[in-house]
Amino acid sequence: MDEIRQLRHFMAVVTEGSFTAAARRELIVQSALSTSVRNLERELGADLFDRTGRRVVLTEAGRALLPRARALLAGAEEARHAVADVAGLATGRVAIGTIQTLTCVDLPAELATFHRRFPGVQVSVRDAPVGELTEALRAGELDLAYLVPDAGDLPEGLTPYATWQEELVLITAPDHPLATAGRTLIRDLADEPFVDFRAGTGLETAVRRLAAHCGLERRITCDVTQIGLLVDLVRAGIGVAFVPRRIGERAGLPCVEIRQPEPGRTVVLAGRGPRPRNPAAAALAGHLTGRVTDAAPAAAGPPGGRRPPAG
């Protein structure tokens, strides 16, 4: 199975954009992953990546291999699924994607519980912007993903297994004039500087939609890609920000309730089809939703973000 492993390492570099990040994702040292890709290039007789820049990019040969690699890996996954069916989930592999600001589910705790139930199942977790997760899910690189649909509906071919509503609040520095207000109106924020996520993330999409709905033209002082940095910048007084309530509470920052309209965002656990074909993914989806996934309407979780009730 060396060829399959080499193709998986090739796809990891494509997805992560670097050998370092790909090795971290595959849980191996970088030298081992680099050797694996070099061996694949030697067997194919062509370089697959241009390594001259800061970020590796595909060569023409690499671009030609990409769709075939995806198809071969998908076939290998189907074979694993067939074995898992027979083995009763004694073995298996499931890939799940998540947004960085997920708070409606304690994913580490849920995965730990799942691992205790199915110790032979390997779980791969990818943290990425919503657009990336959506494409990976549609391409079969992910079995499940937590998404924040831009227009409220999932793209064609994807199915919601459960939904949650997350409350958004305004976080401020401890000494900000609004820190003790408790609540405020959207229109009162017109002169406030904001810290925001880069475009394309689930939180940025929800906040942008909220601001547009209320006619608020925000002045973005700083945009970031990491929630920890956003919180630190708000704490330092560079600006205020809209975040899920739990993020503000965990950071110990003032959480100001927005009165009109009540802000929020919808988080969806999605997959392909009415039920995952991968037995390990079906088991994980059932675990995360508290029920066996089927074609029934998605269960709605409470704003606090606990697992939705069984359907």
Tab-separated table of N, CA and C in Angstrom, residues 17-138:
chain	number	residue	atom	x	y	z
A	17	GLY	N	-0.529	23.170	1.516
A	17	GLY	CA	0.307	24.187	0.891
A	17	GLY	C	1.755	24.180	1.321
A	18	SER	N	2.133	23.249	2.189
A	18	SER	CA	3.527	23.149	2.614
A	18	SER	C	3.791	21.748	3.138
A	19	PHE	N	5.064	21.339	3.089
A	19	PHE	CA	5.429	20.025	3.582
A	19	PHE	C	5.336	19.979	5.113
A	20	THR	N	5.630	21.090	5.757
A	20	THR	CA	5.572	21.132	7.216
A	20	THR	C	4.147	20.911	7.715
A	21	ALA	N	3.202	21.654	7.147
A	21	ALA	CA	1.806	21.515	7.565
A	21	ALA	C	1.251	20.152	7.177
A	22	ALA	N	1.658	19.641	6.014
A	22	ALA	CA	1.186	18.330	5.574
A	22	ALA	C	1.676	17.236	6.516
A	23	ALA	N	2.926	17.314	6.951
A	23	ALA	CA	3.467	16.321	7.880
A	23	ALA	C	2.724	16.370	9.213
A	24	ARG	N	2.412	17.587	9.650
A	24	ARG	CA	1.659	17.733	10.901
A	24	ARG	C	0.287	17.088	10.767
A	25	ARG	N	-0.344	17.288	9.629
A	25	ARG	CA	-1.667	16.698	9.411
A	25	ARG	C	-1.599	15.177	9.368
A	26	GLU	N	-0.536	14.634	8.749
A	26	GLU	CA	-0.402	13.180	8.612
A	26	GLU	C	0.236	12.518	9.826
A	27	LEU	N	0.613	13.340	10.816
A	27	LEU	CA	1.181	12.832	12.066
A	27	LEU	C	2.494	12.086	11.846
A	28	ILE	N	3.325	12.616	10.948
A	28	ILE	CA	4.652	12.051	10.722
A	28	ILE	C	5.652	13.200	10.667
A	29	VAL	N	6.938	12.869	10.769
A	29	VAL	CA	7.955	13.921	10.689
A	29	VAL	C	8.056	14.396	9.242
A	30	GLN	N	8.491	15.647	9.064
A	30	GLN	CA	8.530	16.228	7.727
A	30	GLN	C	9.474	15.470	6.798
A	31	SER	N	10.606	14.999	7.321
A	31	SER	CA	11.565	14.293	6.466
A	31	SER	C	10.955	13.025	5.878
A	32	ALA	N	10.121	12.331	6.669
A	32	ALA	CA	9.481	11.113	6.178
A	32	ALA	C	8.470	11.432	5.090
A	33	LEU	N	7.716	12.516	5.273
A	33	LEU	CA	6.741	12.891	4.251
A	33	LEU	C	7.443	13.346	2.977
A	34	SER	N	8.507	14.118	3.114
A	34	SER	CA	9.252	14.583	1.939
A	34	SER	C	9.825	13.400	1.166
A	35	THR	N	10.349	12.415	1.879
A	35	THR	CA	10.891	11.223	1.229
A	35	THR	C	9.798	10.470	0.496
A	36	SER	N	8.627	10.382	1.115
A	36	SER	CA	7.497	9.687	0.494
A	36	SER	C	7.119	10.350	-0.832
A	37	VAL	N	7.047	11.695	-0.838
A	37	VAL	CA	6.690	12.408	-2.060
A	37	VAL	C	7.808	12.285	-3.097
A	38	ARG	N	9.055	12.348	-2.654
A	38	ARG	CA	10.187	12.180	-3.573
A	38	ARG	C	10.155	10.798	-4.221
A	39	ASN	N	9.835	9.773	-3.460
A	39	ASN	CA	9.741	8.420	-4.019
A	39	ASN	C	8.630	8.330	-5.058
A	40	LEU	N	7.517	9.020	-4.791
A	40	LEU	CA	6.423	9.040	-5.766
A	40	LEU	C	6.870	9.736	-7.042
A	41	GLU	N	7.566	10.856	-6.910
A	41	GLU	CA	8.068	11.576	-8.079
A	41	GLU	C	9.059	10.711	-8.869
A	42	ARG	N	9.889	9.966	-8.142
A	42	ARG	CA	10.863	9.100	-8.813
A	42	ARG	C	10.152	8.002	-9.600
A	43	GLU	N	9.124	7.428	-9.011
A	43	GLU	CA	8.383	6.360	-9.695
A	43	GLU	C	7.635	6.898	-10.918
A	44	LEU	N	7.153	8.129	-10.827
A	44	LEU	CA	6.403	8.718	-11.944
A	44	LEU	C	7.327	9.388	-12.963
A	45	GLY	N	8.560	9.658	-12.571
A	45	GLY	CA	9.524	10.263	-13.499
A	45	GLY	C	9.311	11.733	-13.742
A	46	ALA	N	8.746	12.445	-12.771
A	46	ALA	CA	8.512	13.892	-12.943
A	46	ALA	C	8.353	14.555	-11.582
A	47	ASP	N	8.771	15.828	-11.487
A	47	ASP	CA	8.534	16.605	-10.274
A	47	ASP	C	7.061	16.982	-10.201
A	48	LEU	N	6.484	16.829	-9.027
A	48	LEU	CA	5.072	17.139	-8.827
A	48	LEU	C	4.861	18.528	-8.227
A	49	PHE	N	5.906	19.061	-7.573
A	49	PHE	CA	5.797	20.364	-6.933
A	49	PHE	C	6.974	21.253	-7.329
A	50	ASP	N	6.681	22.535	-7.448
A	50	ASP	CA	7.730	23.545	-7.594
A	50	ASP	C	8.061	24.033	-6.193
A	51	ARG	N	9.253	23.736	-5.721
A	51	ARG	CA	9.629	24.013	-4.340
A	51	ARG	C	10.458	25.288	-4.197
A	52	THR	N	10.523	26.116	-5.224
A	52	THR	CA	11.419	27.275	-5.189
A	52	THR	C	10.861	28.434	-4.379
A	53	GLY	N	9.540	28.531	-4.236
A	53	GLY	CA	8.942	29.646	-3.494
A	53	GLY	C	8.705	29.302	-2.043
A	54	ARG	N	8.115	30.250	-1.328
A	54	ARG	CA	7.809	30.033	0.089
A	54	ARG	C	6.686	29.020	0.245
A	55	ARG	N	5.790	28.963	-0.741
A	55	ARG	CA	4.681	28.018	-0.714
A	55	ARG	C	4.797	27.102	-1.921
A	56	VAL	N	4.798	25.804	-1.693
A	56	VAL	CA	4.955	24.878	-2.813
A	56	VAL	C	3.708	24.929	-3.700
A	57	VAL	N	3.921	24.832	-5.007
A	57	VAL	CA	2.818	24.833	-5.963
A	57	VAL	C	2.969	23.652	-6.893
A	58	LEU	N	1.878	23.227	-7.470
A	58	LEU	CA	1.888	22.082	-8.366
A	58	LEU	C	2.557	22.422	-9.691
A	59	THR	N	3.316	21.473	-10.219
A	59	THR	CA	3.830	21.578	-11.577
A	59	THR	C	2.746	21.080	-12.526
A	60	GLU	N	3.026	21.108	-13.817
A	60	GLU	CA	2.070	20.567	-14.792
A	60	GLU	C	1.818	19.091	-14.522
A	61	ALA	N	2.885	18.362	-14.197
A	61	ALA	CA	2.730	16.938	-13.883
A	61	ALA	C	1.877	16.749	-12.633
A	62	GLY	N	2.084	17.615	-11.642
A	62	GLY	CA	1.289	17.537	-10.421
A	62	GLY	C	-0.175	17.812	-10.675
A	63	ARG	N	-0.455	18.811	-11.528
A	63	ARG	CA	-1.851	19.110	-11.866
A	63	ARG	C	-2.499	17.966	-12.626
A	64	ALA	N	-1.718	17.284	-13.447
A	64	ALA	CA	-2.257	16.135	-14.185
A	64	ALA	C	-2.568	14.974	-13.243
A	65	LEU	N	-1.741	14.827	-12.203
A	65	LEU	CA	-1.940	13.726	-11.264
A	65	LEU	C	-3.110	13.972	-10.319
A	66	LEU	N	-3.400	15.238	-10.013
A	66	LEU	CA	-4.353	15.587	-8.959
A	66	LEU	C	-5.706	14.880	-9.077
A	67	PRO	N	-6.424	14.960	-10.223
A	67	PRO	CA	-7.732	14.296	-10.276
A	67	PRO	C	-7.622	12.782	-10.176
A	68	ARG	N	-6.554	12.216	-10.711
A	68	ARG	CA	-6.373	10.762	-10.634
A	68	ARG	C	-6.051	10.328	-9.210
A	69	ALA	N	-5.269	11.150	-8.518
A	69	ALA	CA	-4.955	10.845	-7.121
A	69	ALA	C	-6.226	10.858	-6.278
A	70	ARG	N	-7.075	11.849	-6.523
A	70	ARG	CA	-8.333	11.916	-5.779
A	70	ARG	C	-9.183	10.679	-6.042
A	71	ALA	N	-9.252	10.266	-7.309
A	71	ALA	CA	-10.066	9.103	-7.650
A	71	ALA	C	-9.509	7.833	-7.016
A	72	LEU	N	-8.183	7.666	-7.051
A	72	LEU	CA	-7.567	6.473	-6.462
A	72	LEU	C	-7.756	6.435	-4.952
A	73	LEU	N	-7.602	7.578	-4.306
A	73	LEU	CA	-7.782	7.621	-2.860
A	73	LEU	C	-9.240	7.380	-2.483
A	74	ALA	N	-10.158	7.886	-3.314
A	74	ALA	CA	-11.575	7.630	-3.056
A	74	ALA	C	-11.864	6.137	-3.157
A	75	GLY	N	-11.257	5.474	-4.144
A	75	GLY	CA	-11.426	4.034	-4.276
A	75	GLY	C	-10.850	3.282	-3.091
A	76	ALA	N	-9.702	3.756	-2.603
A	76	ALA	CA	-9.093	3.125	-1.434
A	76	ALA	C	-9.983	3.296	-0.201
A	77	GLU	N	-10.607	4.481	-0.090
A	77	GLU	CA	-11.516	4.707	1.036
A	77	GLU	C	-12.720	3.787	0.951
A	78	GLU	N	-13.239	3.577	-0.259
A	78	GLU	CA	-14.364	2.654	-0.431
A	78	GLU	C	-13.985	1.256	0.038
A	79	ALA	N	-12.746	0.850	-0.282
A	79	ALA	CA	-12.281	-0.463	0.156
A	79	ALA	C	-12.205	-0.536	1.676
A	80	ARG	N	-11.719	0.544	2.293
A	80	ARG	CA	-11.654	0.577	3.754
A	80	ARG	C	-13.048	0.508	4.363
A	81	HIS	N	-13.986	1.207	3.725
A	81	HIS	CA	-15.354	1.191	4.234
A	81	HIS	C	-15.937	-0.215	4.189
A	82	ALA	N	-15.649	-0.934	3.099
A	82	ALA	CA	-16.153	-2.299	2.975
A	82	ALA	C	-15.583	-3.181	4.081
A	83	VAL	N	-14.294	-3.008	4.358
A	83	VAL	CA	-13.667	-3.780	5.436
A	83	VAL	C	-14.266	-3.397	6.780
A	84	ALA	N	-14.489	-2.106	6.979
A	84	ALA	CA	-15.059	-1.637	8.241
A	84	ALA	C	-16.453	-2.209	8.458
A	85	ASP	N	-17.234	-2.345	7.373
A	85	ASP	CA	-18.562	-2.946	7.476
A	85	ASP	C	-18.467	-4.340	8.071
A	86	VAL	N	-17.495	-5.113	7.563
A	86	VAL	CA	-17.334	-6.494	8.012
A	86	VAL	C	-16.748	-6.542	9.414
A	87	ALA	N	-15.817	-5.613	9.689
A	87	ALA	CA	-15.104	-5.637	10.968
A	87	ALA	C	-15.889	-4.989	12.103
A	88	GLY	N	-17.054	-4.427	11.788
A	88	GLY	CA	-17.852	-3.804	12.831
A	88	GLY	C	-17.171	-2.608	13.471
A	89	LEU	N	-16.525	-1.794	12.642
A	89	LEU	CA	-15.822	-0.589	13.079
A	89	LEU	C	-14.669	-0.892	14.025
A	90	ALA	N	-14.115	-2.096	13.922
A	90	ALA	CA	-12.868	-2.371	14.641
A	90	ALA	C	-11.739	-1.565	14.009
A	91	THR	N	-11.913	-1.226	12.739
A	91	THR	CA	-10.985	-0.363	12.033
A	91	THR	C	-11.789	0.654	11.245
A	92	GLY	N	-11.116	1.636	10.686
A	92	GLY	CA	-11.801	2.632	9.859
A	92	GLY	C	-11.110	3.965	9.941
A	93	ARG	N	-11.575	4.892	9.120
A	93	ARG	CA	-10.993	6.229	9.051
A	93	ARG	C	-12.099	7.201	8.698
A	94	VAL	N	-12.135	8.339	9.374
A	94	VAL	CA	-13.137	9.354	9.100
A	94	VAL	C	-12.462	10.714	9.142
A	95	ALA	N	-12.829	11.584	8.198
A	95	ALA	CA	-12.261	12.932	8.116
A	95	ALA	C	-13.378	13.949	8.347
A	96	ILE	N	-13.156	14.856	9.285
A	96	ILE	CA	-14.156	15.865	9.612
A	96	ILE	C	-13.524	17.246	9.552
A	97	GLY	N	-14.252	18.198	9.004
A	97	GLY	CA	-13.782	19.571	8.926
A	97	GLY	C	-14.511	20.439	9.928
A	98	THR	N	-13.852	21.494	10.375
A	98	THR	CA	-14.481	22.384	11.345
A	98	THR	C	-14.040	23.822	11.124
A	99	ILE	N	-14.943	24.740	11.406
A	99	ILE	CA	-14.596	26.153	11.409
A	99	ILE	C	-13.815	26.453	12.688
A	100	GLN	N	-12.953	27.453	12.632
A	100	GLN	CA	-12.088	27.775	13.759
A	100	GLN	C	-12.872	28.262	14.979
A	101	THR	N	-13.992	28.934	14.742
A	101	THR	CA	-14.744	29.547	15.837
A	101	THR	C	-15.922	28.693	16.283
A	102	LEU	N	-15.849	27.385	16.074
A	102	LEU	CA	-16.932	26.494	16.494
A	102	LEU	C	-17.078	26.529	18.019
A	103	THR	N	-18.259	26.868	18.514
A	103	THR	CA	-18.514	26.848	19.954
A	103	THR	C	-19.780	26.080	20.302
A	104	CYS	N	-20.610	25.773	19.328
A	104	CYS	CA	-21.870	25.087	19.620
A	104	CYS	C	-21.647	23.634	20.018
A	105	VAL	N	-20.474	23.102	19.735
A	105	VAL	CA	-20.122	21.727	20.084
A	105	VAL	C	-18.722	21.735	20.680
A	106	ASP	N	-18.533	20.977	21.746
A	106	ASP	CA	-17.193	20.782	22.302
A	106	ASP	C	-16.567	19.627	21.524
A	107	LEU	N	-16.011	19.946	20.349
A	107	LEU	CA	-15.554	18.896	19.443
A	107	LEU	C	-14.454	18.026	20.056
A	108	PRO	N	-13.440	18.582	20.721
A	108	PRO	CA	-12.435	17.704	21.331
A	108	PRO	C	-13.035	16.692	22.303
A	109	ALA	N	-13.972	17.138	23.142
A	109	ALA	CA	-14.598	16.227	24.097
A	109	ALA	C	-15.424	15.168	23.390
A	110	GLU	N	-16.150	15.577	22.340
A	110	GLU	CA	-16.970	14.614	21.600
A	110	GLU	C	-16.096	13.577	20.903
A	111	LEU	N	-14.972	14.034	20.319
A	111	LEU	CA	-14.081	13.093	19.639
A	111	LEU	C	-13.409	12.150	20.633
A	112	ALA	N	-13.124	12.645	21.825
A	112	ALA	CA	-12.537	11.788	22.849
A	112	ALA	C	-13.506	10.682	23.249
A	113	THR	N	-14.782	11.039	23.405
A	113	THR	CA	-15.803	10.041	23.731
A	113	THR	C	-15.951	9.034	22.596
A	114	PHE	N	-15.951	9.535	21.363
A	114	PHE	CA	-16.063	8.656	20.194
A	114	PHE	C	-14.873	7.699	20.141
A	115	HIS	N	-13.674	8.208	20.437
A	115	HIS	CA	-12.476	7.361	20.407
A	115	HIS	C	-12.559	6.247	21.446
A	116	ARG	N	-13.115	6.541	22.596
A	116	ARG	CA	-13.261	5.498	23.613
A	116	ARG	C	-14.220	4.406	23.157
A	117	ARG	N	-15.217	4.801	22.367
A	117	ARG	CA	-16.178	3.814	21.861
A	117	ARG	C	-15.608	3.030	20.697
A	118	PHE	N	-14.831	3.718	19.841
A	118	PHE	CA	-14.287	3.082	18.631
A	118	PHE	C	-12.789	3.361	18.547
A	119	PRO	N	-11.988	2.737	19.389
A	119	PRO	CA	-10.548	3.046	19.433
A	119	PRO	C	-9.797	2.698	18.158
A	120	GLY	N	-10.359	1.815	17.322
A	120	GLY	CA	-9.678	1.438	16.082
A	120	GLY	C	-9.930	2.379	14.923
A	121	VAL	N	-10.822	3.360	15.112
A	121	VAL	CA	-11.155	4.310	14.041
A	121	VAL	C	-10.233	5.525	14.136
A	122	GLN	N	-9.547	5.822	13.047
A	122	GLN	CA	-8.674	6.994	13.006
A	122	GLN	C	-9.480	8.204	12.548
A	123	VAL	N	-9.398	9.286	13.312
A	123	VAL	CA	-10.134	10.511	12.991
A	123	VAL	C	-9.151	11.584	12.545
A	124	SER	N	-9.428	12.177	11.382
A	124	SER	CA	-8.627	13.284	10.864
A	124	SER	C	-9.471	14.552	10.925
A	125	VAL	N	-8.934	15.608	11.525
A	125	VAL	CA	-9.662	16.865	11.690
A	125	VAL	C	-8.972	17.962	10.880
A	126	ARG	N	-9.748	18.682	10.076
A	126	ARG	CA	-9.206	19.798	9.294
A	126	ARG	C	-9.897	21.087	9.710
A	127	ASP	N	-9.098	22.082	10.039
A	127	ASP	CA	-9.586	23.419	10.392
A	127	ASP	C	-9.316	24.330	9.198
A	128	ALA	N	-10.372	24.908	8.606
A	128	ALA	CA	-10.194	25.713	7.400
A	128	ALA	C	-11.385	26.658	7.229
A	129	PRO	N	-11.265	27.659	6.344
A	129	PRO	CA	-12.412	28.516	6.031
A	129	PRO	C	-13.563	27.714	5.437
A	130	VAL	N	-14.749	28.275	5.508
A	130	VAL	CA	-15.960	27.566	5.075
A	130	VAL	C	-15.878	27.131	3.614
A	131	GLY	N	-15.394	28.012	2.741
A	131	GLY	CA	-15.324	27.655	1.319
A	131	GLY	C	-14.446	26.446	1.079
A	132	GLU	N	-13.307	26.402	1.770
A	132	GLU	CA	-12.391	25.265	1.639
A	132	GLU	C	-13.038	23.991	2.137
A	133	LEU	N	-13.698	24.079	3.289
A	133	LEU	CA	-14.348	22.905	3.860
A	133	LEU	C	-15.465	22.397	2.944
A	134	THR	N	-16.219	23.332	2.374
A	134	THR	CA	-17.317	22.945	1.488
A	134	THR	C	-16.807	22.199	0.270
A	135	GLU	N	-15.751	22.714	-0.356
A	135	GLU	CA	-15.193	22.048	-1.535
A	135	GLU	C	-14.595	20.698	-1.179
A	136	ALA	N	-13.925	20.614	-0.037
A	136	ALA	CA	-13.336	19.344	0.391
A	136	ALA	C	-14.418	18.312	0.676
A	137	LEU	N	-15.525	18.771	1.244
A	137	LEU	CA	-16.638	17.861	1.520
A	137	LEU	C	-17.262	17.364	0.223
A	138	ARG	N	-17.468	18.266	-0.727
A	138	ARG	CA	-18.064	17.876	-2.016
A	138	ARG	C	-17.135	16.971	-2.812
